[in-house]
Structure formats: C-alpha cells, structure tokens
Amino acid sequence: MDHAADALRTDLMTITRYVLNEQSKHPESRGDFTILLSHIVLGCKFVCSSVNKAGLAKLIGLAGETNVQGEEQKKLDVLSNDVFVKALVSSGRTCILVSEEDEEATFVEPALRGRYCVVFDPLDGSSNIDCGVSIGTIFGVYMVKDFTEPTLDQALQPGKNMVAAGYCMYGSSCTLVLSTGSGVNGFTLDPSLGEFILTHPDIKIPKKGKIYSVNEGNAKNWDGPTAKYVENCKFPKEGSSPKSLRYIGSMVADVHRTLLYGGIFLYPADKKSPSGKLRVLYEVFPMSFLMEQAGGQAFTGKERVKTCFLPVVV
Ligand code: AFP
C-alpha cells in the first residue's frame, strides 16, 4: 500500500457512503438496513471509545462497584450491551434482539418495531479486557416476515437465513468487518474524523495458510480425529513444513487474523463441552457467514455450519 498517497487521499469511502452505494443498486430498497447499520456503527464507536478509556475510567471493574464520585460503575460488557440494545431499539428497524448478555430475548415495543432481528455478542473475549488484548462485538442480522407479532422462533433461524453479519474489533485500531451477502469489506475507524473508512475492500481469505489457531490446553479432552488433525499441523508428513500456532482467545481477533492471513481457527467440541464452547447464534453463525463470503469454509466437523444448529468448528 502506498501510505504517502493514502495520506493525501481526499475521496474517502465511509461505511455510510458504501452502504448507500449498495442500497442504490436495489431501487426497491427503503433504506431500512442503512439506518439499522448506522445505529450499529454508533454502538461500535461508543464501545470503542469506552474500551480505549477503560484503564483510565476503571470500567474494567466488577459491575456494581462504585467510582470516586460514588456512582455505580458498569462492567464494560454490561455497558456495551446497554449501548447496543439502546442503539438497536432506537433505530426503529428491529423487532427482536438476542444478546449474549441477556438471558431472555428483547421484544421491541410495537411503536418502534421494524423488520430486522439482530443477534449479537456486545463484547466478546471479555476475559481479555483486563490485560488490554483485542476484543470485539459480533453481530448477525435476520429479516423477520411478520414483525408486528414477533416470536422467538423468528430469532432461532439457521445461519443460512442471515442477511448480514459482521464484527468490530477493538484492537490496535478499531476495525469493522461487514458482509451483506455480496463479499466482505473492512472499515477502519479514523478517530480524527469519527468515521469508519473502507480500508480492506473485498476481503478474500488466502487459499493456503500457514497458521492454525486452537486452545491446545483442551487437547486431553479432544476426540481422535481432532487430536490427529492438530498433530498433523505440528508434525506434517515428510516434505511439508509445520504450521505456526497463534491463539488469542478472543474469537474476533482470531477470526480477523485468519481472514487476512489464512489458515484455520477451531474450537472443537470435547469431553467437557460436547457441543463446543462457542455460542452458535451470535458467534458461530455470523463468523461462518463472513468466512464463506470471503471464500473460506466453516464446518462443524461433520457438516456446513450455516445449515445446522450445533456447530463446533469454524
Ligand atoms: P469470553 O467472552 O468469556 O472471554 O469468551 C470468549 C470466547 O467465547 C471466544 O471469543 C474465544 O474464542 C473463546 O471464548 C476462548 O475460549 P478459551 O478461553 O476456552 O480458549
């Protein structure tokens, strides 16, 4: 990339401009998705700013703690959930929200209902917050046929029915990766402009990768084929080089690296977690959507993730 030319670039493709361009390709579109996305983007900016300030503001403390002003503090993941729920409800384009932080789905009040159901993990990788490692928000969007009377089964749809998915990674930079079903694009937040700018157009996962990514601490509980696969990454047949191991423990960061550098990320089911640890609806389905849109694959080990309900490997 020519950084000098980049610095002089004045014709910026912001995420809003990008989505409006896409919208204009569908004359029947009423702009609902554009509005929904602008509210998701607002949530991402808010959480990014909170993550950046977390150390200073002591947002990383336990929920229920009080700060020096005697105000109750919210843990970062609780705060992020509040931010996204409010942003999504106020968009007027959602009818059901399913969040990793809430035990029950949120049914939006009738006056604010719209035709989308959003499933999301507001702050995934939260065990990494206290040490400043990359974390992220993951989201998937379904369309609901009859949004006047939404029911829970409209949120419990297979991944293949998703109409859009993405994640925002809060790392050394803040990057929002999005697919609306025709490829994957990455946008980086320019803090001076407060805008996400298209920096990674049409992401395609490299055909071959030299990295495998897995929590090997679980190896003693893996089944035979999984153990054999990982063994082969380390001790390949004569003539091939071993793969490198990279594991962050924050799915957004591990998937982001896999999308850009190639390779495999897996969280296999094991004796301790027979259905795997990753949450199907708001972790595995959105990431599988993105992987496939970027030319990659997502498997449970037995079948394509997007057509099933119990995936264990991405
Ligand atoms: P937390 O949000 O509890 O940190 O979980 C993160 C996560 O769901 C996913 O982002 C990681 O890939 C995975 O769990 C890490 O799990 P291990 O810590 O068991 O490796």
Short mmCIF file of C-alpha atoms and ligand atoms in Angstrom, two decimals:
data_model
loop_
_atom_site.label_atom_id
_atom_site.label_comp_id
_atom_site.label_asym_id
_atom_site.label_seq_id
_atom_site.Cartn_x
_atom_site.Cartn_y
_atom_site.Cartn_z
CA MET A 1 0.00 0.00 0.00
CA ASP A 2 1.25 3.49 -0.85
CA HIS A 3 0.98 5.27 2.51
CA ALA A 4 2.10 8.65 1.12
CA ALA A 5 -0.69 8.53 -1.46
CA ASP A 6 -3.06 7.37 1.27
CA ALA A 7 -2.24 10.37 3.40
CA LEU A 8 -3.21 12.63 0.52
CA ARG A 9 -6.40 10.73 -0.27
CA THR A 10 -9.40 13.02 -0.02
CA ASP A 11 -12.11 10.93 -1.63
CA LEU A 12 -12.95 8.76 1.36
CA MET A 13 -15.30 5.80 1.17
CA THR A 14 -17.00 5.92 4.54
CA ILE A 15 -19.12 2.99 5.67
CA THR A 16 -22.30 5.07 5.26
CA ARG A 17 -21.33 6.07 1.72
CA TYR A 18 -20.52 2.43 0.94
CA VAL A 19 -23.87 1.15 2.21
CA LEU A 20 -25.78 3.94 0.43
CA ASN A 21 -23.99 2.98 -2.81
CA GLU A 22 -25.03 -0.63 -2.27
CA GLN A 23 -28.57 0.48 -1.50
CA SER A 24 -28.80 2.39 -4.77
CA LYS A 25 -28.25 -0.91 -6.61
CA HIS A 26 -31.61 -2.04 -5.22
CA PRO A 27 -34.18 0.57 -6.27
CA GLU A 28 -36.87 -1.22 -4.25
CA SER A 29 -34.85 -0.70 -1.06
CA ARG A 30 -36.39 1.61 1.54
CA GLY A 31 -33.12 2.32 3.32
CA ASP A 32 -34.05 0.33 6.43
CA PHE A 33 -30.79 -1.60 6.50
CA THR A 34 -28.77 1.60 6.04
CA ILE A 35 -30.50 3.08 9.07
CA LEU A 36 -30.01 -0.10 11.12
CA LEU A 37 -26.34 -0.20 10.20
CA SER A 38 -25.80 3.43 11.17
CA HIS A 39 -27.09 2.55 14.65
CA ILE A 40 -24.79 -0.50 14.86
CA VAL A 41 -21.90 1.74 13.81
CA LEU A 42 -22.78 4.22 16.54
CA GLY A 43 -22.74 1.37 19.09
CA CYS A 44 -19.30 0.26 17.83
CA LYS A 45 -17.90 3.80 18.13
CA PHE A 46 -19.26 4.16 21.65
CA VAL A 47 -17.84 0.81 22.77
CA CYS A 48 -14.51 1.56 21.06
CA SER A 49 -14.25 4.81 22.98
CA SER A 50 -15.16 3.06 26.26
CA VAL A 51 -12.62 0.27 25.64
CA ASN A 52 -9.91 2.87 24.97
CA LYS A 53 -10.73 4.65 28.20
CA ALA A 54 -11.27 1.51 30.25
CA GLY A 55 -7.95 1.58 32.09
CA LEU A 56 -8.33 5.25 32.99
CA ALA A 57 -12.01 5.16 33.81
CA LYS A 58 -11.77 1.89 35.72
CA LEU A 59 -14.55 0.48 33.59
CA ILE A 60 -12.90 -2.88 33.86
CA GLY A 61 -14.05 -3.24 37.46
CA LEU A 62 -16.83 -5.55 38.51
CA ALA A 63 -20.39 -4.46 37.85
CA GLY A 64 -21.84 -2.94 40.99
CA GLU A 65 -18.61 -1.24 42.09
CA THR A 66 -18.72 2.48 42.78
CA ASN A 67 -16.33 5.10 41.46
CA VAL A 68 -14.85 8.03 43.37
CA GLN A 69 -17.99 10.08 42.80
CA GLY A 70 -19.98 7.33 44.45
CA GLU A 71 -21.66 6.43 41.14
CA GLU A 72 -22.25 2.79 40.38
CA GLN A 73 -19.86 1.51 37.72
CA LYS A 74 -20.86 -0.73 34.90
CA LYS A 75 -18.59 -3.50 33.78
CA LEU A 76 -17.52 -2.96 30.19
CA ASP A 77 -19.56 -5.87 28.86
CA VAL A 78 -22.69 -4.72 30.69
CA LEU A 79 -22.16 -1.18 29.40
CA SER A 80 -21.61 -2.42 25.84
CA ASN A 81 -24.83 -4.41 25.99
CA ASP A 82 -26.79 -1.37 27.18
CA VAL A 83 -25.30 0.71 24.38
CA PHE A 84 -26.17 -1.78 21.64
CA VAL A 85 -29.67 -2.54 22.95
CA LYS A 86 -30.49 1.17 23.08
CA ALA A 87 -28.92 1.88 19.67
CA LEU A 88 -30.78 -1.02 18.03
CA VAL A 89 -34.15 -0.28 19.63
CA SER A 90 -33.93 3.42 18.79
CA SER A 91 -33.17 2.62 15.14
CA GLY A 92 -36.86 1.74 14.78
CA ARG A 93 -35.79 -1.07 12.45
CA THR A 94 -35.64 -4.05 14.83
CA CYS A 95 -38.28 -6.25 16.44
CA ILE A 96 -36.24 -8.90 18.30
CA LEU A 97 -32.79 -8.64 19.88
CA VAL A 98 -30.85 -11.61 21.19
CA SER A 99 -27.76 -10.69 23.18
CA GLU A 100 -25.14 -12.84 24.83
CA GLU A 101 -25.53 -10.65 27.91
CA ASP A 102 -29.28 -11.11 28.33
CA GLU A 103 -30.94 -14.33 29.40
CA GLU A 104 -34.15 -13.51 27.54
CA ALA A 105 -34.65 -12.08 24.06
CA THR A 106 -35.78 -8.45 23.92
CA PHE A 107 -39.02 -7.83 22.06
CA VAL A 108 -39.08 -4.25 20.90
CA GLU A 109 -42.16 -2.23 21.85
CA PRO A 110 -44.71 -2.06 18.99
CA ALA A 111 -44.24 1.64 18.21
CA LEU A 112 -40.53 1.13 17.49
CA ARG A 113 -40.69 -2.19 15.66
CA GLY A 114 -39.03 -2.83 12.32
CA ARG A 115 -38.36 -5.92 10.24
CA TYR A 116 -34.92 -6.98 11.49
CA CYS A 117 -33.86 -9.36 14.23
CA VAL A 118 -30.32 -8.76 15.47
CA VAL A 119 -28.34 -11.41 17.35
CA PHE A 120 -25.13 -10.16 18.93
CA ASP A 121 -22.37 -10.57 21.43
CA PRO A 122 -21.72 -6.97 22.56
CA LEU A 123 -18.25 -7.64 23.92
CA ASP A 124 -16.75 -10.97 23.06
CA GLY A 125 -13.45 -12.03 24.59
CA SER A 126 -14.17 -10.21 27.83
CA SER A 127 -11.69 -12.35 29.76
CA ASN A 128 -9.07 -10.41 27.77
CA ILE A 129 -10.26 -6.95 28.84
CA ASP A 130 -8.12 -6.58 31.93
CA CYS A 131 -4.86 -7.15 30.04
CA GLY A 132 -5.63 -4.90 27.07
CA VAL A 133 -5.85 -7.65 24.44
CA SER A 134 -8.10 -7.19 21.38
CA ILE A 135 -11.79 -7.82 21.96
CA GLY A 136 -14.82 -7.27 19.78
CA THR A 137 -18.53 -7.09 19.03
CA ILE A 138 -20.10 -9.76 16.82
CA PHE A 139 -23.49 -9.36 15.14
CA GLY A 140 -25.80 -11.16 12.74
CA VAL A 141 -28.98 -9.84 11.14
CA TYR A 142 -32.11 -11.79 10.17
CA MET A 143 -35.16 -10.49 8.36
CA VAL A 144 -38.49 -11.23 10.04
CA LYS A 145 -41.55 -11.69 7.80
CA ASP A 146 -44.25 -10.58 10.22
CA PHE A 147 -42.68 -8.10 12.59
CA THR A 148 -45.95 -6.89 14.06
CA GLU A 149 -46.19 -10.08 16.17
CA PRO A 150 -42.57 -11.23 16.63
CA THR A 151 -41.96 -14.64 18.19
CA LEU A 152 -38.77 -16.25 19.48
CA ASP A 153 -38.57 -18.83 16.70
CA GLN A 154 -38.06 -15.95 14.26
CA ALA A 155 -34.73 -15.37 16.02
CA LEU A 156 -33.77 -19.05 16.15
CA GLN A 157 -33.17 -19.42 12.43
CA PRO A 158 -30.30 -21.33 10.81
CA GLY A 159 -27.27 -19.29 9.80
CA LYS A 160 -28.05 -19.62 6.09
CA ASN A 161 -31.02 -17.27 6.61
CA MET A 162 -28.86 -14.39 7.85
CA VAL A 163 -28.96 -11.33 5.60
CA ALA A 164 -25.89 -9.63 7.04
CA ALA A 165 -23.18 -10.24 9.60
CA GLY A 166 -20.11 -8.51 10.93
CA TYR A 167 -17.81 -7.79 13.77
CA CYS A 168 -15.99 -4.81 15.17
CA MET A 169 -12.55 -5.41 16.62
CA TYR A 170 -11.27 -3.10 19.33
CA GLY A 171 -7.53 -3.58 18.95
CA SER A 172 -4.52 -1.53 17.90
CA SER A 173 -7.05 0.01 15.56
CA CYS A 174 -10.83 -0.26 15.52
CA THR A 175 -11.92 -2.30 12.52
CA LEU A 176 -15.44 -3.10 11.40
CA VAL A 177 -15.78 -6.05 9.04
CA LEU A 178 -19.13 -6.39 7.29
CA SER A 179 -20.90 -8.58 4.77
CA THR A 180 -24.37 -8.02 3.42
CA GLY A 181 -24.16 -11.16 1.31
CA SER A 182 -22.00 -9.96 -1.58
CA GLY A 183 -18.43 -10.19 -0.33
CA VAL A 184 -16.71 -8.89 2.79
CA ASN A 185 -15.37 -5.40 3.40
CA GLY A 186 -13.29 -3.99 6.24
CA PHE A 187 -13.54 -0.40 7.53
CA THR A 188 -11.11 1.22 9.95
CA LEU A 189 -12.18 3.95 12.33
CA ASP A 190 -10.35 7.20 11.71
CA PRO A 191 -10.55 8.70 15.21
CA SER A 192 -9.86 12.21 13.93
CA LEU A 193 -12.90 12.05 11.63
CA GLY A 194 -15.02 9.73 13.78
CA GLU A 195 -15.75 7.77 10.60
CA PHE A 196 -15.17 4.19 9.51
CA ILE A 197 -13.23 4.32 6.21
CA LEU A 198 -13.05 1.46 3.71
CA THR A 199 -9.52 0.11 4.16
CA HIS A 200 -9.95 -3.57 3.30
CA PRO A 201 -12.15 -3.83 0.19
CA ASP A 202 -13.41 -7.23 -0.93
CA ILE A 203 -11.54 -9.36 1.61
CA LYS A 204 -10.70 -12.85 0.34
CA ILE A 205 -9.15 -15.37 2.69
CA PRO A 206 -5.79 -16.61 1.28
CA LYS A 207 -6.22 -20.01 -0.37
CA LYS A 208 -3.42 -21.51 1.72
CA GLY A 209 -2.48 -20.52 5.24
CA LYS A 210 0.43 -21.38 7.49
CA ILE A 211 -1.35 -20.82 10.81
CA TYR A 212 -3.56 -23.00 12.99
CA SER A 213 -5.37 -21.47 15.92
CA VAL A 214 -6.82 -23.50 18.78
CA ASN A 215 -6.75 -23.71 22.58
CA GLU A 216 -4.39 -26.68 22.86
CA GLY A 217 -4.87 -26.73 26.61
CA ASN A 218 -8.06 -28.67 25.88
CA ALA A 219 -6.21 -31.39 23.93
CA LYS A 220 -6.63 -34.10 26.55
CA ASN A 221 -10.42 -33.90 26.05
CA TRP A 222 -10.42 -33.91 22.24
CA ASP A 223 -11.67 -36.81 20.14
CA GLY A 224 -9.26 -38.86 17.99
CA PRO A 225 -9.76 -37.09 14.61
CA THR A 226 -9.30 -33.60 16.17
CA ALA A 227 -6.15 -34.67 18.01
CA LYS A 228 -4.82 -36.25 14.81
CA TYR A 229 -5.54 -33.12 12.75
CA VAL A 230 -3.69 -30.83 15.17
CA GLU A 231 -0.82 -33.33 15.47
CA ASN A 232 -0.51 -33.18 11.69
CA CYS A 233 -0.30 -29.37 11.80
CA LYS A 234 2.76 -29.74 14.05
CA PHE A 235 4.32 -32.89 12.59
CA PRO A 236 3.28 -32.91 8.92
CA LYS A 237 4.24 -35.65 6.53
CA GLU A 238 7.77 -35.56 5.10
CA GLY A 239 8.38 -32.60 2.85
CA SER A 240 5.80 -30.20 4.33
CA SER A 241 6.57 -27.51 6.88
CA PRO A 242 4.81 -27.41 10.25
CA LYS A 243 2.15 -24.71 10.69
CA SER A 244 2.60 -21.87 13.18
CA LEU A 245 0.31 -21.72 16.19
CA ARG A 246 -1.41 -18.41 17.05
CA TYR A 247 -4.17 -18.23 19.65
CA ILE A 248 -5.51 -15.08 21.24
CA GLY A 249 -8.60 -16.48 22.96
CA SER A 250 -10.74 -13.69 21.57
CA MET A 251 -12.73 -15.02 18.64
CA VAL A 252 -12.97 -11.69 16.82
CA ALA A 253 -9.19 -11.28 16.84
CA ASP A 254 -8.50 -14.92 15.94
CA VAL A 255 -11.03 -14.85 13.08
CA HIS A 256 -9.78 -11.45 11.85
CA ARG A 257 -6.22 -12.75 11.60
CA THR A 258 -7.47 -15.90 9.87
CA LEU A 259 -9.43 -13.83 7.32
CA LEU A 260 -6.39 -11.71 6.49
CA TYR A 261 -3.53 -14.22 6.77
CA GLY A 262 -5.33 -17.51 6.09
CA GLY A 263 -5.17 -20.79 7.97
CA ILE A 264 -7.65 -22.38 10.32
CA PHE A 265 -9.33 -21.37 13.58
CA LEU A 266 -11.07 -24.09 15.51
CA TYR A 267 -12.86 -24.56 18.80
CA PRO A 268 -13.68 -28.25 18.78
CA ALA A 269 -16.25 -29.97 20.92
CA ASP A 270 -14.59 -32.08 23.58
CA LYS A 271 -15.46 -34.33 26.51
CA LYS A 272 -16.01 -31.28 28.73
CA SER A 273 -18.14 -29.33 26.20
CA PRO A 274 -19.76 -31.90 23.89
CA SER A 275 -21.43 -29.15 21.83
CA GLY A 276 -18.38 -26.91 21.78
CA LYS A 277 -17.90 -23.69 23.72
CA LEU A 278 -18.71 -21.08 21.08
CA ARG A 279 -22.26 -19.75 21.01
CA VAL A 280 -23.98 -20.78 17.79
CA LEU A 281 -26.35 -17.88 17.18
CA TYR A 282 -24.22 -14.83 17.84
CA GLU A 283 -20.66 -16.14 17.48
CA VAL A 284 -20.55 -19.08 15.07
CA PHE A 285 -23.26 -18.16 12.53
CA PRO A 286 -22.07 -14.57 11.91
CA MET A 287 -18.41 -15.64 11.65
CA SER A 288 -19.33 -18.52 9.33
CA PHE A 289 -21.31 -16.09 7.16
CA LEU A 290 -18.24 -13.85 6.87
CA MET A 291 -15.85 -16.76 6.26
CA GLU A 292 -17.95 -18.13 3.42
CA GLN A 293 -18.43 -14.68 1.93
CA ALA A 294 -14.63 -14.28 1.95
CA GLY A 295 -14.20 -17.55 0.06
CA GLY A 296 -13.47 -19.69 3.11
CA GLN A 297 -15.36 -22.51 4.74
CA ALA A 298 -16.97 -23.18 8.11
CA PHE A 299 -17.60 -26.70 9.34
CA THR A 300 -18.91 -28.39 12.43
CA GLY A 301 -16.52 -31.23 11.68
CA LYS A 302 -19.40 -33.10 10.06
CA GLU A 303 -21.37 -30.56 8.04
CA ARG A 304 -21.56 -26.95 6.86
CA VAL A 305 -22.16 -24.72 9.89
CA LYS A 306 -24.76 -22.48 8.29
CA THR A 307 -27.24 -25.26 7.69
CA CYS A 308 -27.19 -26.72 11.18
CA PHE A 309 -27.73 -25.80 14.80
CA LEU A 310 -24.80 -27.34 16.69
CA PRO A 311 -21.57 -26.23 15.04
CA VAL A 312 -18.30 -26.79 16.83
CA VAL A 313 -15.57 -25.77 14.39
CA VAL A 314 -15.18 -22.58 12.37
P1 AFP B 1 -15.14 -14.70 26.86
O1 AFP B 1 -16.02 -13.63 26.25
O2 AFP B 1 -15.74 -15.32 28.07
O3 AFP B 1 -13.73 -14.24 27.07
O4 AFP B 1 -15.11 -15.89 25.78
C1 AFP B 1 -14.53 -15.67 24.53
C2 AFP B 1 -14.85 -16.81 23.63
O5 AFP B 1 -16.24 -17.02 23.56
C3 AFP B 1 -14.29 -16.60 22.22
O6 AFP B 1 -14.16 -15.26 21.87
C4 AFP B 1 -12.96 -17.29 22.25
O7 AFP B 1 -12.60 -17.80 21.00
C5 AFP B 1 -13.16 -18.40 23.26
O8 AFP B 1 -14.24 -18.00 24.10
C6 AFP B 1 -11.94 -18.64 24.08
O9 AFP B 1 -12.17 -19.71 24.92
P2 AFP B 1 -10.95 -20.33 25.80
O10 AFP B 1 -10.57 -19.30 26.80
O11 AFP B 1 -11.58 -21.56 26.42
O12 AFP B 1 -9.84 -20.68 24.86
#
